[in-house]
Amino acid sequence: MVGRLVRLYVGLLLYGATLAVMVRADLGLAPWDVFHQGVARQTGLSIGTVLVITGAVVLLLWVPLRQRPGLGTVSNVVLIGVAMDAALAVLPPVEGLVWRVLALAAAVVVNGVATGLYLSARFGAGPRDGLMTGLHERTGRSVRLVRTALEVSVLATGFALGGSVGVGTVAYALGIGPFSQLFLRVFAPRRAVASPVVARGGRVRRLADRVILRR
């Protein structure tokens, strides 16, 4: 239990810090963070605060979808945004294209490490993941279709609000899945890797089919 809690909280704090590095790299953000940044620019709130508020609103949408949050879900809502703002407060802007590209690459890889850490703790998926799986179950649409519709919607909305879209957006979209899967295998117990399943409500679901590796 102690080891799982350490993985959960180190993973969430590291996740928020890597999002801050992507902001400083200024080469484009992940779809949800494009939305968070766009709202932040329109409201004057910090991007971390917007991330927390968005997570809380998304979590409320779990109620009609009959999703059950866990400790990891609630911790995800609060800690990632707090860690992101804290990191932004101390990280200077990254100067020079080469350093910006290196910062982006490092952020994507370490974000995969962070995802592997907190998912392997098995304390529940993030609020956005639960929204995806809940819509999948209620509508009968494929996970891929629901995920794509959600991320395209928040990306387009965030871009319209002034969020940063660029090569970093593409790099994150292509890289986070493989890196998250790699580090989930590194940190998860051997038996969990051999049979990656999540049990809820008396039904067993394969992790690969039901959980997108995103917060």
mmCIF file of C-alpha atoms in Angstrom:
data_model
loop_
_atom_site.group_PDB
_atom_site.id
_atom_site.type_symbol
_atom_site.label_atom_id
_atom_site.label_comp_id
_atom_site.label_asym_id
_atom_site.label_seq_id
_atom_site.Cartn_x
_atom_site.Cartn_y
_atom_site.Cartn_z
ATOM 1 C CA MET A 1 0.000 0.000 0.000
ATOM 2 C CA VAL A 2 2.796 2.441 0.863
ATOM 3 C CA GLY A 3 4.532 1.698 -2.417
ATOM 4 C CA ARG A 4 1.314 2.219 -4.350
ATOM 5 C CA LEU A 5 0.674 5.557 -2.627
ATOM 6 C CA VAL A 6 4.207 6.708 -3.392
ATOM 7 C CA ARG A 7 3.778 5.787 -7.065
ATOM 8 C CA LEU A 8 0.427 7.578 -7.190
ATOM 9 C CA TYR A 9 1.563 10.878 -5.718
ATOM 10 C CA VAL A 10 5.025 10.991 -7.271
ATOM 11 C CA GLY A 11 3.388 10.231 -10.613
ATOM 12 C CA LEU A 12 0.764 12.968 -10.292
ATOM 13 C CA LEU A 13 3.251 15.621 -9.160
ATOM 14 C CA LEU A 14 5.669 14.655 -11.925
ATOM 15 C CA TYR A 15 2.822 14.751 -14.426
ATOM 16 C CA GLY A 16 1.976 18.338 -13.521
ATOM 17 C CA ALA A 17 5.636 19.362 -13.703
ATOM 18 C CA THR A 18 6.013 17.926 -17.219
ATOM 19 C CA LEU A 19 2.971 19.864 -18.400
ATOM 20 C CA ALA A 20 4.663 23.019 -17.145
ATOM 21 C CA VAL A 21 7.799 22.151 -19.137
ATOM 22 C CA MET A 22 5.649 21.824 -22.269
ATOM 23 C CA VAL A 23 4.235 25.288 -21.614
ATOM 24 C CA ARG A 24 7.750 26.717 -21.274
ATOM 25 C CA ALA A 25 8.880 24.938 -24.453
ATOM 26 C CA ASP A 26 6.121 26.856 -26.260
ATOM 27 C CA LEU A 27 5.806 24.413 -29.147
ATOM 28 C CA GLY A 28 2.204 23.372 -28.580
ATOM 29 C CA LEU A 29 0.377 21.511 -25.832
ATOM 30 C CA ALA A 30 -1.637 18.326 -25.490
ATOM 31 C CA PRO A 31 -5.308 18.715 -26.574
ATOM 32 C CA TRP A 32 -6.783 19.100 -23.081
ATOM 33 C CA ASP A 33 -4.028 21.528 -22.122
ATOM 34 C CA VAL A 34 -4.690 23.614 -25.228
ATOM 35 C CA PHE A 35 -8.191 23.978 -23.806
ATOM 36 C CA HIS A 36 -6.907 24.758 -20.296
ATOM 37 C CA GLN A 37 -4.508 27.381 -21.640
ATOM 38 C CA GLY A 38 -7.181 28.954 -23.838
ATOM 39 C CA VAL A 39 -9.585 29.305 -20.920
ATOM 40 C CA ALA A 40 -6.780 30.666 -18.738
ATOM 41 C CA ARG A 41 -5.971 33.337 -21.309
ATOM 42 C CA GLN A 42 -9.604 34.376 -21.540
ATOM 43 C CA THR A 43 -10.304 34.437 -17.799
ATOM 44 C CA GLY A 44 -7.012 35.535 -16.268
ATOM 45 C CA LEU A 45 -6.855 32.415 -14.111
ATOM 46 C CA SER A 46 -3.686 30.366 -13.952
ATOM 47 C CA ILE A 47 -3.588 27.344 -16.241
ATOM 48 C CA GLY A 48 -3.244 25.041 -13.229
ATOM 49 C CA THR A 49 -6.362 26.538 -11.654
ATOM 50 C CA VAL A 50 -8.289 26.010 -14.892
ATOM 51 C CA LEU A 51 -7.035 22.414 -14.973
ATOM 52 C CA VAL A 52 -8.351 21.812 -11.437
ATOM 53 C CA ILE A 53 -11.721 23.427 -12.178
ATOM 54 C CA THR A 54 -12.081 21.498 -15.435
ATOM 55 C CA GLY A 55 -11.247 18.244 -13.677
ATOM 56 C CA ALA A 56 -13.866 18.928 -11.016
ATOM 57 C CA VAL A 57 -16.536 19.727 -13.631
ATOM 58 C CA VAL A 58 -15.660 16.599 -15.614
ATOM 59 C CA LEU A 59 -15.858 14.570 -12.408
ATOM 60 C CA LEU A 60 -19.411 15.826 -11.867
ATOM 61 C CA LEU A 61 -20.279 14.411 -15.292
ATOM 62 C CA TRP A 62 -19.398 10.978 -13.909
ATOM 63 C CA VAL A 63 -22.608 10.998 -11.852
ATOM 64 C CA PRO A 64 -25.109 10.484 -14.706
ATOM 65 C CA LEU A 65 -22.616 8.141 -16.377
ATOM 66 C CA ARG A 66 -22.476 6.013 -13.199
ATOM 67 C CA GLN A 67 -18.713 6.054 -12.938
ATOM 68 C CA ARG A 68 -17.094 5.552 -9.531
ATOM 69 C CA PRO A 69 -14.107 7.723 -8.589
ATOM 70 C CA GLY A 70 -11.214 6.407 -6.543
ATOM 71 C CA LEU A 71 -8.511 8.025 -4.465
ATOM 72 C CA GLY A 72 -6.413 8.437 -7.595
ATOM 73 C CA THR A 73 -9.275 10.190 -9.372
ATOM 74 C CA VAL A 74 -9.765 12.830 -6.680
ATOM 75 C CA SER A 75 -6.018 13.270 -6.201
ATOM 76 C CA ASN A 76 -5.655 13.692 -9.961
ATOM 77 C CA VAL A 77 -8.170 16.546 -9.995
ATOM 78 C CA VAL A 78 -6.257 18.542 -7.391
ATOM 79 C CA LEU A 79 -2.581 17.683 -7.569
ATOM 80 C CA ILE A 80 -1.765 17.911 -11.272
ATOM 81 C CA GLY A 81 -2.969 21.508 -11.538
ATOM 82 C CA VAL A 82 -1.242 22.521 -8.302
ATOM 83 C CA ALA A 83 2.023 20.896 -9.411
ATOM 84 C CA MET A 84 1.769 22.549 -12.819
ATOM 85 C CA ASP A 85 1.362 26.050 -11.363
ATOM 86 C CA ALA A 86 4.151 25.442 -8.828
ATOM 87 C CA ALA A 87 6.527 24.332 -11.586
ATOM 88 C CA LEU A 88 5.602 27.295 -13.791
ATOM 89 C CA ALA A 89 6.418 29.617 -10.893
ATOM 90 C CA VAL A 90 10.043 28.446 -10.802
ATOM 91 C CA LEU A 91 10.778 27.393 -14.393
ATOM 92 C CA PRO A 92 12.206 30.139 -16.608
ATOM 93 C CA PRO A 93 11.232 30.429 -20.276
ATOM 94 C CA VAL A 94 13.243 28.147 -22.550
ATOM 95 C CA GLU A 95 15.293 30.134 -25.063
ATOM 96 C CA GLY A 96 16.464 28.849 -28.434
ATOM 97 C CA LEU A 97 14.741 26.397 -30.743
ATOM 98 C CA VAL A 98 17.109 23.503 -29.984
ATOM 99 C CA TRP A 99 16.558 23.787 -26.234
ATOM 100 C CA ARG A 100 12.817 24.124 -26.724
ATOM 101 C CA VAL A 101 12.726 20.942 -28.807
ATOM 102 C CA LEU A 102 14.813 19.099 -26.207
ATOM 103 C CA ALA A 103 12.546 20.351 -23.413
ATOM 104 C CA LEU A 104 9.487 19.176 -25.325
ATOM 105 C CA ALA A 105 10.977 15.738 -25.985
ATOM 106 C CA ALA A 106 11.998 15.331 -22.346
ATOM 107 C CA ALA A 107 8.536 16.416 -21.172
ATOM 108 C CA VAL A 108 6.770 13.839 -23.339
ATOM 109 C CA VAL A 109 9.044 11.008 -22.189
ATOM 110 C CA VAL A 110 8.866 11.924 -18.498
ATOM 111 C CA ASN A 111 5.122 12.408 -18.811
ATOM 112 C CA GLY A 112 5.008 8.779 -19.914
ATOM 113 C CA VAL A 113 6.993 7.861 -16.797
ATOM 114 C CA ALA A 114 4.525 9.804 -14.649
ATOM 115 C CA THR A 115 1.561 8.113 -16.314
ATOM 116 C CA GLY A 116 3.076 4.686 -15.740
ATOM 117 C CA LEU A 117 3.647 5.529 -12.084
ATOM 118 C CA TYR A 118 0.165 6.721 -11.194
ATOM 119 C CA LEU A 119 -1.735 4.181 -13.311
ATOM 120 C CA SER A 120 0.306 1.291 -11.899
ATOM 121 C CA ALA A 121 -0.764 2.369 -8.400
ATOM 122 C CA ARG A 122 -4.322 1.269 -9.362
ATOM 123 C CA PHE A 123 -6.230 3.895 -7.375
ATOM 124 C CA GLY A 124 -8.597 4.822 -10.193
ATOM 125 C CA ALA A 125 -8.420 6.568 -13.553
ATOM 126 C CA GLY A 126 -8.286 10.314 -14.067
ATOM 127 C CA PRO A 127 -11.520 12.304 -14.505
ATOM 128 C CA ARG A 128 -11.122 12.662 -18.269
ATOM 129 C CA ASP A 129 -10.476 8.936 -18.663
ATOM 130 C CA GLY A 130 -13.625 8.149 -16.713
ATOM 131 C CA LEU A 131 -15.630 10.512 -18.893
ATOM 132 C CA MET A 132 -14.387 8.668 -21.963
ATOM 133 C CA THR A 133 -15.149 5.194 -20.630
ATOM 134 C CA GLY A 134 -18.512 6.344 -19.272
ATOM 135 C CA LEU A 135 -19.579 7.765 -22.637
ATOM 136 C CA HIS A 136 -18.351 4.602 -24.315
ATOM 137 C CA GLU A 137 -20.499 2.448 -22.054
ATOM 138 C CA ARG A 138 -23.602 4.639 -22.256
ATOM 139 C CA THR A 139 -23.526 5.257 -26.016
ATOM 140 C CA GLY A 140 -22.112 1.951 -27.237
ATOM 141 C CA ARG A 141 -19.613 3.814 -29.416
ATOM 142 C CA SER A 142 -16.043 2.574 -29.626
ATOM 143 C CA VAL A 143 -13.430 3.850 -27.181
ATOM 144 C CA ARG A 144 -11.398 5.153 -30.118
ATOM 145 C CA LEU A 145 -14.330 7.140 -31.505
ATOM 146 C CA VAL A 146 -15.287 8.611 -28.130
ATOM 147 C CA ARG A 147 -11.685 9.531 -27.342
ATOM 148 C CA THR A 148 -11.195 11.152 -30.744
ATOM 149 C CA ALA A 149 -14.437 13.128 -30.487
ATOM 150 C CA LEU A 150 -13.570 14.414 -27.018
ATOM 151 C CA GLU A 151 -10.007 15.389 -27.820
ATOM 152 C CA VAL A 152 -10.851 17.020 -31.149
ATOM 153 C CA SER A 153 -13.626 18.997 -29.421
ATOM 154 C CA VAL A 154 -11.439 20.309 -26.594
ATOM 155 C CA LEU A 155 -8.564 20.973 -28.996
ATOM 156 C CA ALA A 156 -10.741 23.024 -31.351
ATOM 157 C CA THR A 157 -12.332 24.915 -28.465
ATOM 158 C CA GLY A 158 -8.976 25.597 -26.840
ATOM 159 C CA PHE A 159 -7.456 26.784 -30.109
ATOM 160 C CA ALA A 160 -10.383 29.156 -30.650
ATOM 161 C CA LEU A 161 -9.788 30.543 -27.157
ATOM 162 C CA GLY A 162 -6.109 31.153 -27.818
ATOM 163 C CA GLY A 163 -4.469 27.933 -26.651
ATOM 164 C CA SER A 164 -1.145 26.876 -28.197
ATOM 165 C CA VAL A 165 -1.303 24.252 -30.957
ATOM 166 C CA GLY A 166 1.873 23.138 -32.697
ATOM 167 C CA VAL A 167 4.398 20.399 -33.191
ATOM 168 C CA GLY A 168 4.218 19.664 -29.475
ATOM 169 C CA THR A 169 0.547 18.777 -29.838
ATOM 170 C CA VAL A 170 1.387 16.204 -32.505
ATOM 171 C CA ALA A 171 4.445 14.911 -30.622
ATOM 172 C CA TYR A 172 2.402 14.373 -27.479
ATOM 173 C CA ALA A 173 -0.424 12.657 -29.341
ATOM 174 C CA LEU A 174 1.990 10.247 -31.038
ATOM 175 C CA GLY A 175 4.356 9.670 -28.142
ATOM 176 C CA ILE A 176 2.317 9.499 -24.962
ATOM 177 C CA GLY A 177 0.641 6.173 -25.734
ATOM 178 C CA PRO A 178 3.806 4.150 -26.417
ATOM 179 C CA PHE A 179 5.751 5.743 -23.548
ATOM 180 C CA SER A 180 2.886 5.290 -21.091
ATOM 181 C CA GLN A 181 2.513 1.630 -22.051
ATOM 182 C CA LEU A 182 6.257 1.080 -21.701
ATOM 183 C CA PHE A 183 6.487 2.588 -18.235
ATOM 184 C CA LEU A 184 3.240 1.021 -17.061
ATOM 185 C CA ARG A 185 4.916 -2.319 -17.742
ATOM 186 C CA VAL A 186 8.003 -1.158 -15.853
ATOM 187 C CA PHE A 187 6.135 -0.059 -12.723
ATOM 188 C CA ALA A 188 3.128 -2.397 -12.629
ATOM 189 C CA PRO A 189 3.298 -5.716 -10.748
ATOM 190 C CA ARG A 190 4.216 -8.618 -13.024
ATOM 191 C CA ARG A 191 0.803 -10.256 -12.757
ATOM 192 C CA ALA A 192 -0.923 -6.965 -13.605
ATOM 193 C CA VAL A 193 1.163 -6.631 -16.758
ATOM 194 C CA ALA A 194 0.487 -10.215 -17.793
ATOM 195 C CA SER A 195 -3.255 -9.725 -17.384
ATOM 196 C CA PRO A 196 -4.049 -5.992 -17.453
ATOM 197 C CA VAL A 197 -7.634 -5.905 -16.277
ATOM 198 C CA VAL A 198 -9.832 -3.606 -14.277
ATOM 199 C CA ALA A 199 -12.765 -5.052 -12.325
ATOM 200 C CA ARG A 200 -15.784 -2.891 -11.532
ATOM 201 C CA GLY A 201 -19.441 -3.621 -10.930
ATOM 202 C CA GLY A 202 -18.895 -7.363 -11.205
ATOM 203 C CA ARG A 203 -17.536 -7.089 -14.730
ATOM 204 C CA VAL A 204 -13.931 -7.447 -15.859
ATOM 205 C CA ARG A 205 -12.589 -5.097 -18.489
ATOM 206 C CA ARG A 206 -9.230 -5.128 -20.192
ATOM 207 C CA LEU A 207 -7.199 -2.071 -19.315
ATOM 208 C CA ALA A 208 -6.023 -1.614 -22.879
ATOM 209 C CA ASP A 209 -9.637 -1.412 -24.102
ATOM 210 C CA ARG A 210 -11.085 0.806 -21.381
ATOM 211 C CA VAL A 211 -8.384 3.170 -20.170
ATOM 212 C CA ILE A 212 -6.757 5.795 -22.310
ATOM 213 C CA LEU A 213 -3.300 6.604 -20.996
ATOM 214 C CA ARG A 214 -4.176 10.276 -20.249
ATOM 215 C CA ARG A 215 -5.015 12.004 -16.988
#
